[in-house]
DNA sequence: GTCTATACAAAGATAGAC
DNA sequence: GTCTATCTTTGTATAGAC
């Protein structure tokens, strides 16, 4: 017999899918509750308010994203492929976590010009995680002095790929384009190193 | 004596600034009306509903963006600079139209998973205009066969620059990074041509 | 074309019981 | 921890007059 997930987990599951596919404003609390089969009071008891629930869901999603990315990074055969694994992870994530409209973190950021500190922290952590690991992966390739620059450039291209998906591009095409451009940038930096 | 802009123009001015800086969901109709010094009935008489007003404002903004970009393109000294003028136009636009949180068009797209056809058309036109002109500018540089690819790649980088601003980057820095990456991509394509 | 006043709907959050 | 029922606020849109 299946053990049913707790109301708390059902809320996190529900809001993650809804935010990833519909966004914050298009996801009223009622819809979250209906999908999670949970009552309003339970949501507010656990998370305080809608934003608190979203912040928690994003924290969890970032952890999962990190794990998925690590798996892709471990498969990489060369230092360059290791940096570029961030693009493979995008496709891998979709297969595992399900489809999203573009990027859940950037999407929430775009929708919340003002936000509480918990939500803000969750969004900041996404950019920080990407930057930190890209820098770590780039270091063997371009050296200490240029690793930060490499991370910034790859993050820019990665962000561009996500934006192209929002513009309506097919993910496979955008990822392939981005991977190619990022490789160029890395080789250019590597030549300077 | 100054001629006051019509209620219609005041509405377009107000909503453009508000959407560019705050986004759709954070811009209730009341706030638009207050800023435009216009009554509710006037808005609905002219534009049907909030989305209609936004769609019109975006159309107007795209026209202005196009003009600004053309000015930047005319100054360019080389074919490569002409393609890359799209990045200069970003800075120029901020000086002329005032600050925005990142990209007004992508921002609205991110906030509206479902939308009416007028609004959808306005958003599509942005991507189309960018693609078409980038292709036109890239043609002398990389040839007919690769112009489409060049346009796609530069648009991806351009979109990445905007996304980096959403992540909190300084616009000057993001633009400089993007310009450099796009130049690399263009030269790589040019070498193939 | 534009205004005042108001209706209607949606959405976030809470009270009190079990 | 969780539910039912409800309150409050906010936001979109319309009626009717000038």
Short mmCIF file of C-alpha atoms (C1' of nucleotides) in Angstrom, two decimals:
data_model
loop_
_atom_site.label_atom_id
_atom_site.label_comp_id
_atom_site.label_asym_id
_atom_site.label_seq_id
_atom_site.Cartn_x
_atom_site.Cartn_y
_atom_site.Cartn_z
CA UNK A 1 0.00 0.00 0.00
CA UNK A 2 1.29 3.40 -1.02
CA UNK A 3 2.06 5.88 1.70
CA UNK A 4 0.56 9.20 0.74
CA UNK A 5 2.88 12.21 0.86
CA UNK A 6 2.14 14.68 3.65
CA UNK A 7 0.01 17.73 3.00
CA UNK A 8 3.18 19.78 3.19
CA UNK A 9 4.89 17.79 0.45
CA UNK A 10 1.78 17.77 -1.68
CA UNK A 11 1.73 21.56 -1.46
CA UNK A 12 5.36 21.80 -2.48
CA UNK A 13 4.83 19.41 -5.37
CA UNK A 14 1.75 21.24 -6.57
CA UNK A 15 3.18 24.74 -6.41
CA UNK A 16 6.42 23.71 -8.09
CA UNK A 17 4.65 22.34 -11.14
CA UNK A 18 2.24 25.25 -11.32
CA UNK A 19 4.88 27.95 -10.96
CA UNK A 20 7.15 26.23 -13.46
CA UNK A 21 4.44 25.98 -16.08
CA UNK A 22 2.09 28.91 -15.36
CA UNK A 23 3.98 31.44 -13.28
CA UNK A 24 3.13 33.12 -10.00
CA UNK A 25 0.33 35.48 -10.96
CA UNK A 26 -1.49 32.80 -12.94
CA UNK A 27 -1.36 30.42 -10.00
CA UNK A 28 -3.94 31.50 -7.41
CA UNK A 29 -3.84 29.87 -4.01
CA UNK A 30 -7.10 28.05 -4.71
CA UNK A 31 -5.57 26.23 -7.64
CA UNK A 32 -2.58 25.15 -5.59
CA UNK A 33 -4.90 23.88 -2.86
CA UNK A 34 -7.09 21.99 -5.30
CA UNK A 35 -4.10 20.32 -6.93
CA UNK A 36 -2.59 19.39 -3.57
CA UNK A 37 -5.94 18.31 -2.08
CA UNK A 38 -5.22 20.47 0.94
CA UNK A 39 -7.21 23.10 2.79
CA UNK A 40 -6.26 26.79 2.99
CA UNK A 41 -5.51 26.70 6.70
CA UNK A 42 -2.91 23.98 6.21
CA UNK A 43 -1.00 26.03 3.68
CA UNK A 44 -0.86 29.06 5.94
CA UNK A 45 0.02 26.98 8.98
CA UNK A 46 3.06 25.53 7.21
CA UNK A 47 4.32 28.39 5.10
CA UNK A 48 2.79 31.60 6.43
CA UNK A 49 1.64 32.80 3.05
CA UNK A 50 1.78 32.15 -0.67
CA UNK A 51 5.20 33.67 -1.04
CA UNK A 52 6.58 31.51 1.74
CA UNK A 53 5.34 28.40 -0.02
CA UNK A 54 6.91 29.51 -3.28
CA UNK A 55 10.20 30.30 -1.60
CA UNK A 56 10.35 26.83 -0.04
CA UNK A 57 9.47 25.17 -3.32
CA UNK A 58 12.22 27.08 -5.10
CA UNK A 59 14.77 26.09 -2.48
CA UNK A 60 13.87 22.47 -3.00
CA UNK A 61 13.93 22.83 -6.76
CA UNK A 62 17.39 24.39 -6.68
CA UNK A 63 18.69 21.44 -4.67
CA UNK A 64 17.25 19.06 -7.24
CA UNK A 65 18.65 21.09 -10.11
CA UNK A 66 22.06 21.01 -8.49
CA UNK A 67 21.94 17.23 -8.20
CA UNK A 68 20.87 16.84 -11.82
CA UNK A 69 23.64 19.14 -12.99
CA UNK A 70 26.23 17.24 -10.96
CA UNK A 71 25.20 14.02 -12.65
CA UNK A 72 25.72 15.62 -16.04
CA UNK A 73 29.05 17.10 -14.95
CA UNK A 74 30.36 13.73 -13.83
CA UNK A 75 29.72 12.19 -17.22
CA UNK A 76 31.74 14.91 -18.98
CA UNK A 77 34.93 13.61 -20.61
CA UNK A 78 36.89 16.85 -20.87
CA UNK A 79 37.24 20.01 -18.77
CA UNK A 80 35.45 21.94 -21.50
CA UNK A 81 32.57 19.48 -21.57
CA UNK A 82 32.38 19.78 -17.83
CA UNK A 83 31.73 23.51 -18.06
CA UNK A 84 29.29 22.98 -20.88
CA UNK A 85 27.42 20.30 -18.94
CA UNK A 86 25.21 23.10 -17.64
CA UNK A 87 23.50 23.00 -21.03
CA UNK A 88 23.03 19.24 -20.99
CA UNK A 89 21.57 19.57 -17.51
CA UNK A 90 18.84 21.77 -18.90
CA UNK A 91 17.58 18.95 -21.09
CA UNK A 92 18.13 16.37 -18.40
CA UNK A 93 16.15 18.46 -15.93
CA UNK A 94 13.18 18.63 -18.22
CA UNK A 95 13.17 14.84 -18.51
CA UNK A 96 13.27 14.42 -14.73
CA UNK A 97 11.33 17.35 -13.24
CA UNK A 98 8.95 17.74 -16.12
CA UNK A 99 8.44 20.63 -18.53
CA UNK A 100 8.58 24.27 -17.54
CA UNK A 101 7.76 27.34 -19.55
CA UNK A 102 11.34 28.58 -19.46
CA UNK A 103 13.28 29.09 -16.22
CA UNK A 104 11.35 28.86 -12.98
CA UNK A 105 13.75 31.12 -11.09
CA UNK A 106 13.99 33.83 -13.72
CA UNK A 107 10.25 33.59 -14.21
CA UNK A 108 9.55 34.26 -10.56
CA UNK A 109 12.15 37.03 -10.57
CA UNK A 110 10.45 38.64 -13.54
CA UNK A 111 7.08 38.54 -11.83
CA UNK A 112 8.15 39.93 -8.46
CA UNK A 113 9.65 43.41 -8.65
CA UNK A 114 9.24 43.61 -4.90
CA UNK A 115 9.54 40.49 -2.76
CA UNK A 116 10.22 39.30 0.77
CA UNK A 117 13.70 38.32 1.80
CA UNK A 118 13.06 34.56 1.78
CA UNK A 119 11.97 34.57 -1.81
CA UNK A 120 14.71 36.96 -2.76
CA UNK A 121 17.28 34.69 -1.14
CA UNK A 122 15.99 31.69 -3.08
CA UNK A 123 16.35 33.56 -6.36
CA UNK A 124 19.78 34.92 -5.52
CA UNK A 125 20.96 31.44 -4.62
CA UNK A 126 20.20 30.24 -8.14
CA UNK A 127 22.51 32.80 -9.73
CA UNK A 128 25.12 32.22 -7.05
CA UNK A 129 25.10 28.46 -7.48
CA UNK A 130 25.45 28.76 -11.24
CA UNK A 131 28.25 31.28 -10.96
CA UNK A 132 30.17 29.42 -8.28
CA UNK A 133 30.12 26.05 -10.02
CA UNK A 134 30.81 27.44 -13.45
CA UNK A 135 33.83 29.19 -12.00
CA UNK A 136 34.99 25.99 -10.34
CA UNK A 137 34.58 24.01 -13.57
CA UNK A 138 36.23 26.72 -15.69
CA UNK A 139 39.32 27.06 -13.52
CA UNK A 140 41.23 24.04 -14.98
CA UNK A 141 40.40 25.30 -18.44
CA UNK A 142 41.27 28.99 -18.32
CA UNK A 143 43.13 29.40 -15.04
CA UNK A 144 42.40 31.26 -11.82
CA UNK A 145 42.62 34.73 -13.27
CA UNK A 146 40.02 34.14 -15.97
CA UNK A 147 37.71 31.65 -14.24
CA UNK A 148 35.42 34.39 -12.99
CA UNK A 149 35.14 35.91 -16.44
CA UNK A 150 34.45 32.51 -17.98
CA UNK A 151 31.69 31.87 -15.45
CA UNK A 152 30.09 35.23 -16.22
CA UNK A 153 30.15 34.65 -19.96
CA UNK A 154 28.78 31.11 -19.80
CA UNK A 155 26.06 32.25 -17.42
CA UNK A 156 25.13 34.97 -19.89
CA UNK A 157 24.82 32.45 -22.72
CA UNK A 158 22.97 29.99 -20.48
CA UNK A 159 20.54 32.77 -19.56
CA UNK A 160 20.18 33.58 -23.23
CA UNK A 161 19.19 30.00 -23.98
CA UNK A 162 16.44 30.21 -21.38
CA UNK A 163 15.28 33.52 -22.81
CA UNK A 164 15.11 32.05 -26.30
CA UNK A 165 12.79 29.37 -24.98
CA UNK A 166 10.57 32.12 -23.60
CA UNK A 167 10.62 33.68 -27.08
CA UNK A 168 9.23 30.41 -28.40
CA UNK A 169 12.34 28.55 -29.49
CA UNK A 170 12.59 24.81 -29.29
CA UNK A 171 14.75 23.88 -26.31
CA UNK A 172 16.96 21.50 -28.26
CA UNK A 173 17.81 24.15 -30.81
CA UNK A 174 18.45 26.86 -28.22
CA UNK A 175 20.64 24.55 -26.16
CA UNK A 176 22.68 23.52 -29.20
CA UNK A 177 23.20 27.15 -30.21
CA UNK A 178 24.15 28.16 -26.69
CA UNK A 179 26.53 25.28 -26.22
CA UNK A 180 28.32 26.28 -29.40
CA UNK A 181 28.64 29.93 -28.47
CA UNK A 182 29.81 29.12 -24.95
CA UNK A 183 32.47 26.78 -26.34
CA UNK A 184 33.75 29.60 -28.54
CA UNK A 185 33.96 31.94 -25.59
CA UNK A 186 35.80 29.36 -23.48
CA UNK A 187 38.34 28.66 -26.23
CA UNK A 188 38.91 32.35 -26.71
CA UNK A 189 39.60 32.75 -23.00
CA UNK A 190 41.69 29.57 -22.97
CA UNK A 191 43.88 30.95 -25.73
CA UNK A 192 44.57 34.02 -23.59
CA UNK A 193 45.45 31.95 -20.56
CA UNK B 1 1.08 77.61 -23.36
CA UNK B 2 1.70 73.88 -23.31
CA UNK B 3 -0.83 71.67 -25.05
CA UNK B 4 -1.68 68.80 -22.78
CA UNK B 5 -1.46 65.33 -24.28
CA UNK B 6 -4.80 63.62 -24.80
CA UNK B 7 -6.14 61.20 -22.23
CA UNK B 8 -5.30 58.43 -24.65
CA UNK B 9 -1.66 59.42 -24.89
CA UNK B 10 -1.40 59.97 -21.16
CA UNK B 11 -2.65 56.40 -20.67
CA UNK B 12 -0.08 55.01 -23.09
CA UNK B 13 2.71 57.01 -21.45
CA UNK B 14 1.69 55.92 -17.98
CA UNK B 15 1.31 52.24 -18.73
CA UNK B 16 4.56 52.09 -20.66
CA UNK B 17 6.59 53.40 -17.76
CA UNK B 18 4.77 51.27 -15.23
CA UNK B 19 5.03 48.04 -17.20
CA UNK B 20 8.68 48.67 -17.99
CA UNK B 21 9.58 49.27 -14.35
CA UNK B 22 7.05 47.22 -12.38
CA UNK B 23 5.56 44.62 -14.68
CA UNK B 24 1.97 43.76 -15.50
CA UNK B 25 0.73 42.12 -12.31
CA UNK B 26 2.22 44.86 -10.13
CA UNK B 27 0.49 47.51 -12.18
CA UNK B 28 -3.21 47.60 -11.30
CA UNK B 29 -5.52 49.66 -13.44
CA UNK B 30 -6.03 52.16 -10.63
CA UNK B 31 -2.36 53.02 -10.59
CA UNK B 32 -2.31 53.55 -14.34
CA UNK B 33 -5.37 55.80 -14.08
CA UNK B 34 -3.90 57.81 -11.23
CA UNK B 35 -0.64 58.36 -13.07
CA UNK B 36 -2.43 59.34 -16.28
CA UNK B 37 -5.01 61.47 -14.48
CA UNK B 38 -7.74 59.70 -16.38
CA UNK B 39 -10.97 58.01 -15.33
CA UNK B 40 -11.68 54.28 -15.68
CA UNK B 41 -14.35 54.74 -18.32
CA UNK B 42 -11.92 56.54 -20.61
CA UNK B 43 -9.46 53.69 -20.53
CA UNK B 44 -12.08 51.10 -21.41
CA UNK B 45 -13.60 53.32 -24.09
CA UNK B 46 -10.26 53.59 -25.87
CA UNK B 47 -8.66 50.22 -25.34
CA UNK B 48 -11.36 47.76 -24.30
CA UNK B 49 -9.48 46.43 -21.33
CA UNK B 50 -6.16 46.46 -19.56
CA UNK B 51 -4.56 44.01 -21.96
CA UNK B 52 -5.61 46.12 -24.93
CA UNK B 53 -3.93 49.13 -23.41
CA UNK B 54 -0.75 47.17 -22.79
CA UNK B 55 -0.75 45.78 -26.32
CA UNK B 56 -1.02 49.27 -27.79
CA UNK B 57 1.72 50.60 -25.53
CA UNK B 58 4.02 47.76 -26.56
CA UNK B 59 3.37 48.41 -30.24
CA UNK B 60 4.33 52.03 -29.75
CA UNK B 61 7.39 51.10 -27.72
CA UNK B 62 8.59 48.69 -30.39
CA UNK B 63 8.36 51.45 -32.99
CA UNK B 64 10.43 53.72 -30.78
CA UNK B 65 12.94 50.98 -30.08
CA UNK B 66 13.30 50.38 -33.80
CA UNK B 67 14.02 54.05 -34.42
CA UNK B 68 16.59 54.16 -31.64
CA UNK B 69 18.30 51.05 -32.96
CA UNK B 70 18.41 52.48 -36.50
CA UNK B 71 20.18 55.56 -35.21
CA UNK B 72 22.80 53.36 -33.58
CA UNK B 73 23.14 51.23 -36.70
CA UNK B 74 23.75 54.26 -38.91
CA UNK B 75 26.67 55.37 -36.77
CA UNK B 76 28.39 51.98 -37.09
CA UNK B 77 31.65 52.11 -39.06
CA UNK B 78 31.96 48.46 -40.06
CA UNK B 79 29.54 45.68 -41.00
CA UNK B 80 30.40 43.90 -37.76
CA UNK B 81 29.69 47.01 -35.70
CA UNK B 82 26.43 47.35 -37.51
CA UNK B 83 25.29 43.93 -36.28
CA UNK B 84 26.59 44.68 -32.82
CA UNK B 85 24.78 48.03 -32.72
CA UNK B 86 21.86 46.17 -31.18
CA UNK B 87 23.84 46.21 -27.94
CA UNK B 88 24.61 49.92 -28.14
CA UNK B 89 20.93 50.52 -28.76
CA UNK B 90 20.14 48.95 -25.41
CA UNK B 91 22.09 51.65 -23.60
CA UNK B 92 20.82 54.36 -25.90
CA UNK B 93 17.26 53.27 -25.29
CA UNK B 94 17.64 53.57 -21.56
CA UNK B 95 18.90 57.13 -21.97
CA UNK B 96 15.93 58.08 -24.14
CA UNK B 97 12.97 56.04 -22.90
CA UNK B 98 14.10 55.88 -19.30
CA UNK B 99 15.03 52.89 -17.16
CA UNK B 100 13.29 49.55 -17.27
CA UNK B 101 13.72 46.54 -15.06
CA UNK B 102 15.08 44.40 -17.89
CA UNK B 103 13.21 43.89 -21.17
CA UNK B 104 9.65 45.13 -21.34
CA UNK B 105 8.64 42.61 -24.00
CA UNK B 106 10.20 39.56 -22.38
CA UNK B 107 8.85 40.73 -19.06
CA UNK B 108 5.29 40.83 -20.35
CA UNK B 109 5.82 37.49 -22.09
CA UNK B 110 7.02 35.98 -18.83
CA UNK B 111 3.96 37.24 -16.98
CA UNK B 112 1.34 36.12 -19.48
CA UNK B 113 1.30 32.38 -20.12
CA UNK B 114 -2.08 32.88 -21.76
CA UNK B 115 -2.87 36.09 -23.63
CA UNK B 116 -5.12 37.58 -26.25
CA UNK B 117 -4.00 37.74 -29.84
CA UNK B 118 -3.30 41.49 -29.87
CA UNK B 119 -0.86 41.21 -27.01
CA UNK B 120 0.62 38.06 -28.43
CA UNK B 121 1.16 39.77 -31.77
CA UNK B 122 2.94 42.68 -30.10
CA UNK B 123 5.32 40.31 -28.36
CA UNK B 124 5.96 38.22 -31.44
CA UNK B 125 6.73 41.35 -33.42
CA UNK B 126 9.60 42.15 -31.07
CA UNK B 127 11.36 38.85 -31.74
CA UNK B 128 10.58 39.11 -35.45
CA UNK B 129 11.94 42.64 -35.75
CA UNK B 130 15.14 41.67 -33.97
CA UNK B 131 15.60 38.55 -36.07
CA UNK B 132 14.83 40.22 -39.38
CA UNK B 133 17.16 43.17 -38.91
CA UNK B 134 19.97 41.14 -37.43
CA UNK B 135 19.78 38.89 -40.45
CA UNK B 136 19.83 41.87 -42.79
CA UNK B 137 22.84 43.38 -41.01
CA UNK B 138 24.67 40.04 -40.83
CA UNK B 139 24.30 39.22 -44.51
CA UNK B 140 27.26 41.34 -45.75
CA UNK B 141 29.38 39.83 -43.01
CA UNK B 142 28.69 36.10 -43.27
CA UNK B 143 26.78 35.72 -46.51
CA UNK B 144 23.27 34.65 -47.35
CA UNK B 145 23.63 31.07 -46.23
CA UNK B 146 24.75 31.91 -42.70
CA UNK B 147 22.87 35.16 -42.10
CA UNK B 148 19.96 33.38 -40.47
CA UNK B 149 22.26 31.48 -38.14
CA UNK B 150 24.13 34.66 -37.25
CA UNK B 151 20.87 36.39 -36.42
CA UNK B 152 19.80 33.54 -34.18
CA UNK B 153 23.08 33.49 -32.29
CA UNK B 154 23.24 37.24 -31.77
CA UNK B 155 19.62 37.26 -30.62
CA UNK B 156 20.48 34.55 -28.12
CA UNK B 157 23.34 36.61 -26.72
CA UNK B 158 21.25 39.78 -26.76
CA UNK B 159 18.54 37.93 -24.84
CA UNK B 160 21.19 36.71 -22.42
CA UNK B 161 22.30 40.27 -21.74
CA UNK B 162 18.74 41.20 -20.82
CA UNK B 163 18.45 38.15 -18.59
CA UNK B 164 21.66 39.07 -16.79
CA UNK B 165 20.16 42.45 -15.98
CA UNK B 166 17.19 40.63 -14.48
CA UNK B 167 19.68 38.62 -12.41
CA UNK B 168 20.97 41.89 -11.02
CA UNK B 169 23.90 42.67 -13.29
CA UNK B 170 24.87 46.19 -14.18
CA UNK B 171 23.70 46.94 -17.71
CA UNK B 172 27.04 48.32 -18.84
CA UNK B 173 28.86 45.19 -17.80
CA UNK B 174 26.30 42.81 -19.32
CA UNK B 175 26.29 44.74 -22.59
CA UNK B 176 30.08 44.71 -22.79
CA UNK B 177 30.20 40.96 -22.13
CA UNK B 178 27.47 40.27 -24.67
CA UNK B 179 29.02 42.44 -27.33
CA UNK B 180 32.27 40.53 -26.96
CA UNK B 181 30.67 37.12 -27.17
CA UNK B 182 28.56 38.09 -30.15
CA UNK B 183 31.64 39.39 -31.95
CA UNK B 184 33.32 36.03 -31.41
CA UNK B 185 30.34 34.19 -32.81
CA UNK B 186 30.20 36.46 -35.86
CA UNK B 187 33.91 36.02 -36.60
CA UNK B 188 33.59 32.28 -36.26
CA UNK B 189 30.74 32.28 -38.77
CA UNK B 190 32.61 34.74 -40.99
CA UNK B 191 35.60 32.40 -41.12
CA UNK B 192 33.32 29.64 -42.38
CA UNK B 193 31.82 31.84 -45.05
"C1'" DG C 1 -14.60 62.13 -24.97
"C1'" DT C 2 -14.53 62.27 -20.32
"C1'" DC C 3 -16.27 62.07 -15.56
"C1'" DT C 4 -18.39 60.00 -10.85
"C1'" DA C 5 -20.10 56.27 -8.67
"C1'" DT C 6 -20.66 51.57 -8.31
"C1'" DA C 7 -21.09 46.74 -9.44
"C1'" DC C 8 -18.85 42.32 -9.82
"C1'" DA C 9 -15.21 38.96 -9.50
"C1'" DA C 10 -11.00 37.11 -7.89
"C1'" DA C 11 -7.66 36.25 -4.60
"C1'" DG C 12 -5.23 36.15 -0.18
"C1'" DA C 13 -5.81 35.14 4.42
"C1'" DT C 14 -8.10 33.89 9.08
"C1'" DA C 15 -11.48 31.91 12.81
"C1'" DG C 16 -12.90 28.20 15.14
"C1'" DA C 17 -13.80 23.21 15.31
"C1'" DC C 18 -12.11 18.44 15.23
"C1'" DG D 1 -2.07 18.80 11.60
"C1'" DT D 2 -5.96 19.37 9.07
"C1'" DC D 3 -10.70 20.74 7.85
"C1'" DT D 4 -15.06 23.89 6.78
"C1'" DA D 5 -16.69 28.20 6.45
"C1'" DT D 6 -16.01 32.95 5.97
"C1'" DC D 7 -13.96 37.56 5.99
"C1'" DT D 8 -11.35 41.31 3.74
"C1'" DT D 9 -8.97 43.38 0.31
"C1'" DT D 10 -7.88 44.27 -4.14
"C1'" DG D 11 -8.67 44.75 -8.86
"C1'" DT D 12 -11.27 44.80 -13.31
"C1'" DA D 13 -14.93 46.58 -15.58
"C1'" DT D 14 -19.57 48.97 -16.38
"C1'" DA D 15 -23.75 52.27 -15.85
"C1'" DG D 16 -25.34 56.55 -16.47
"C1'" DA D 17 -24.57 61.58 -16.56
"C1'" DC D 18 -22.36 65.69 -18.58
#
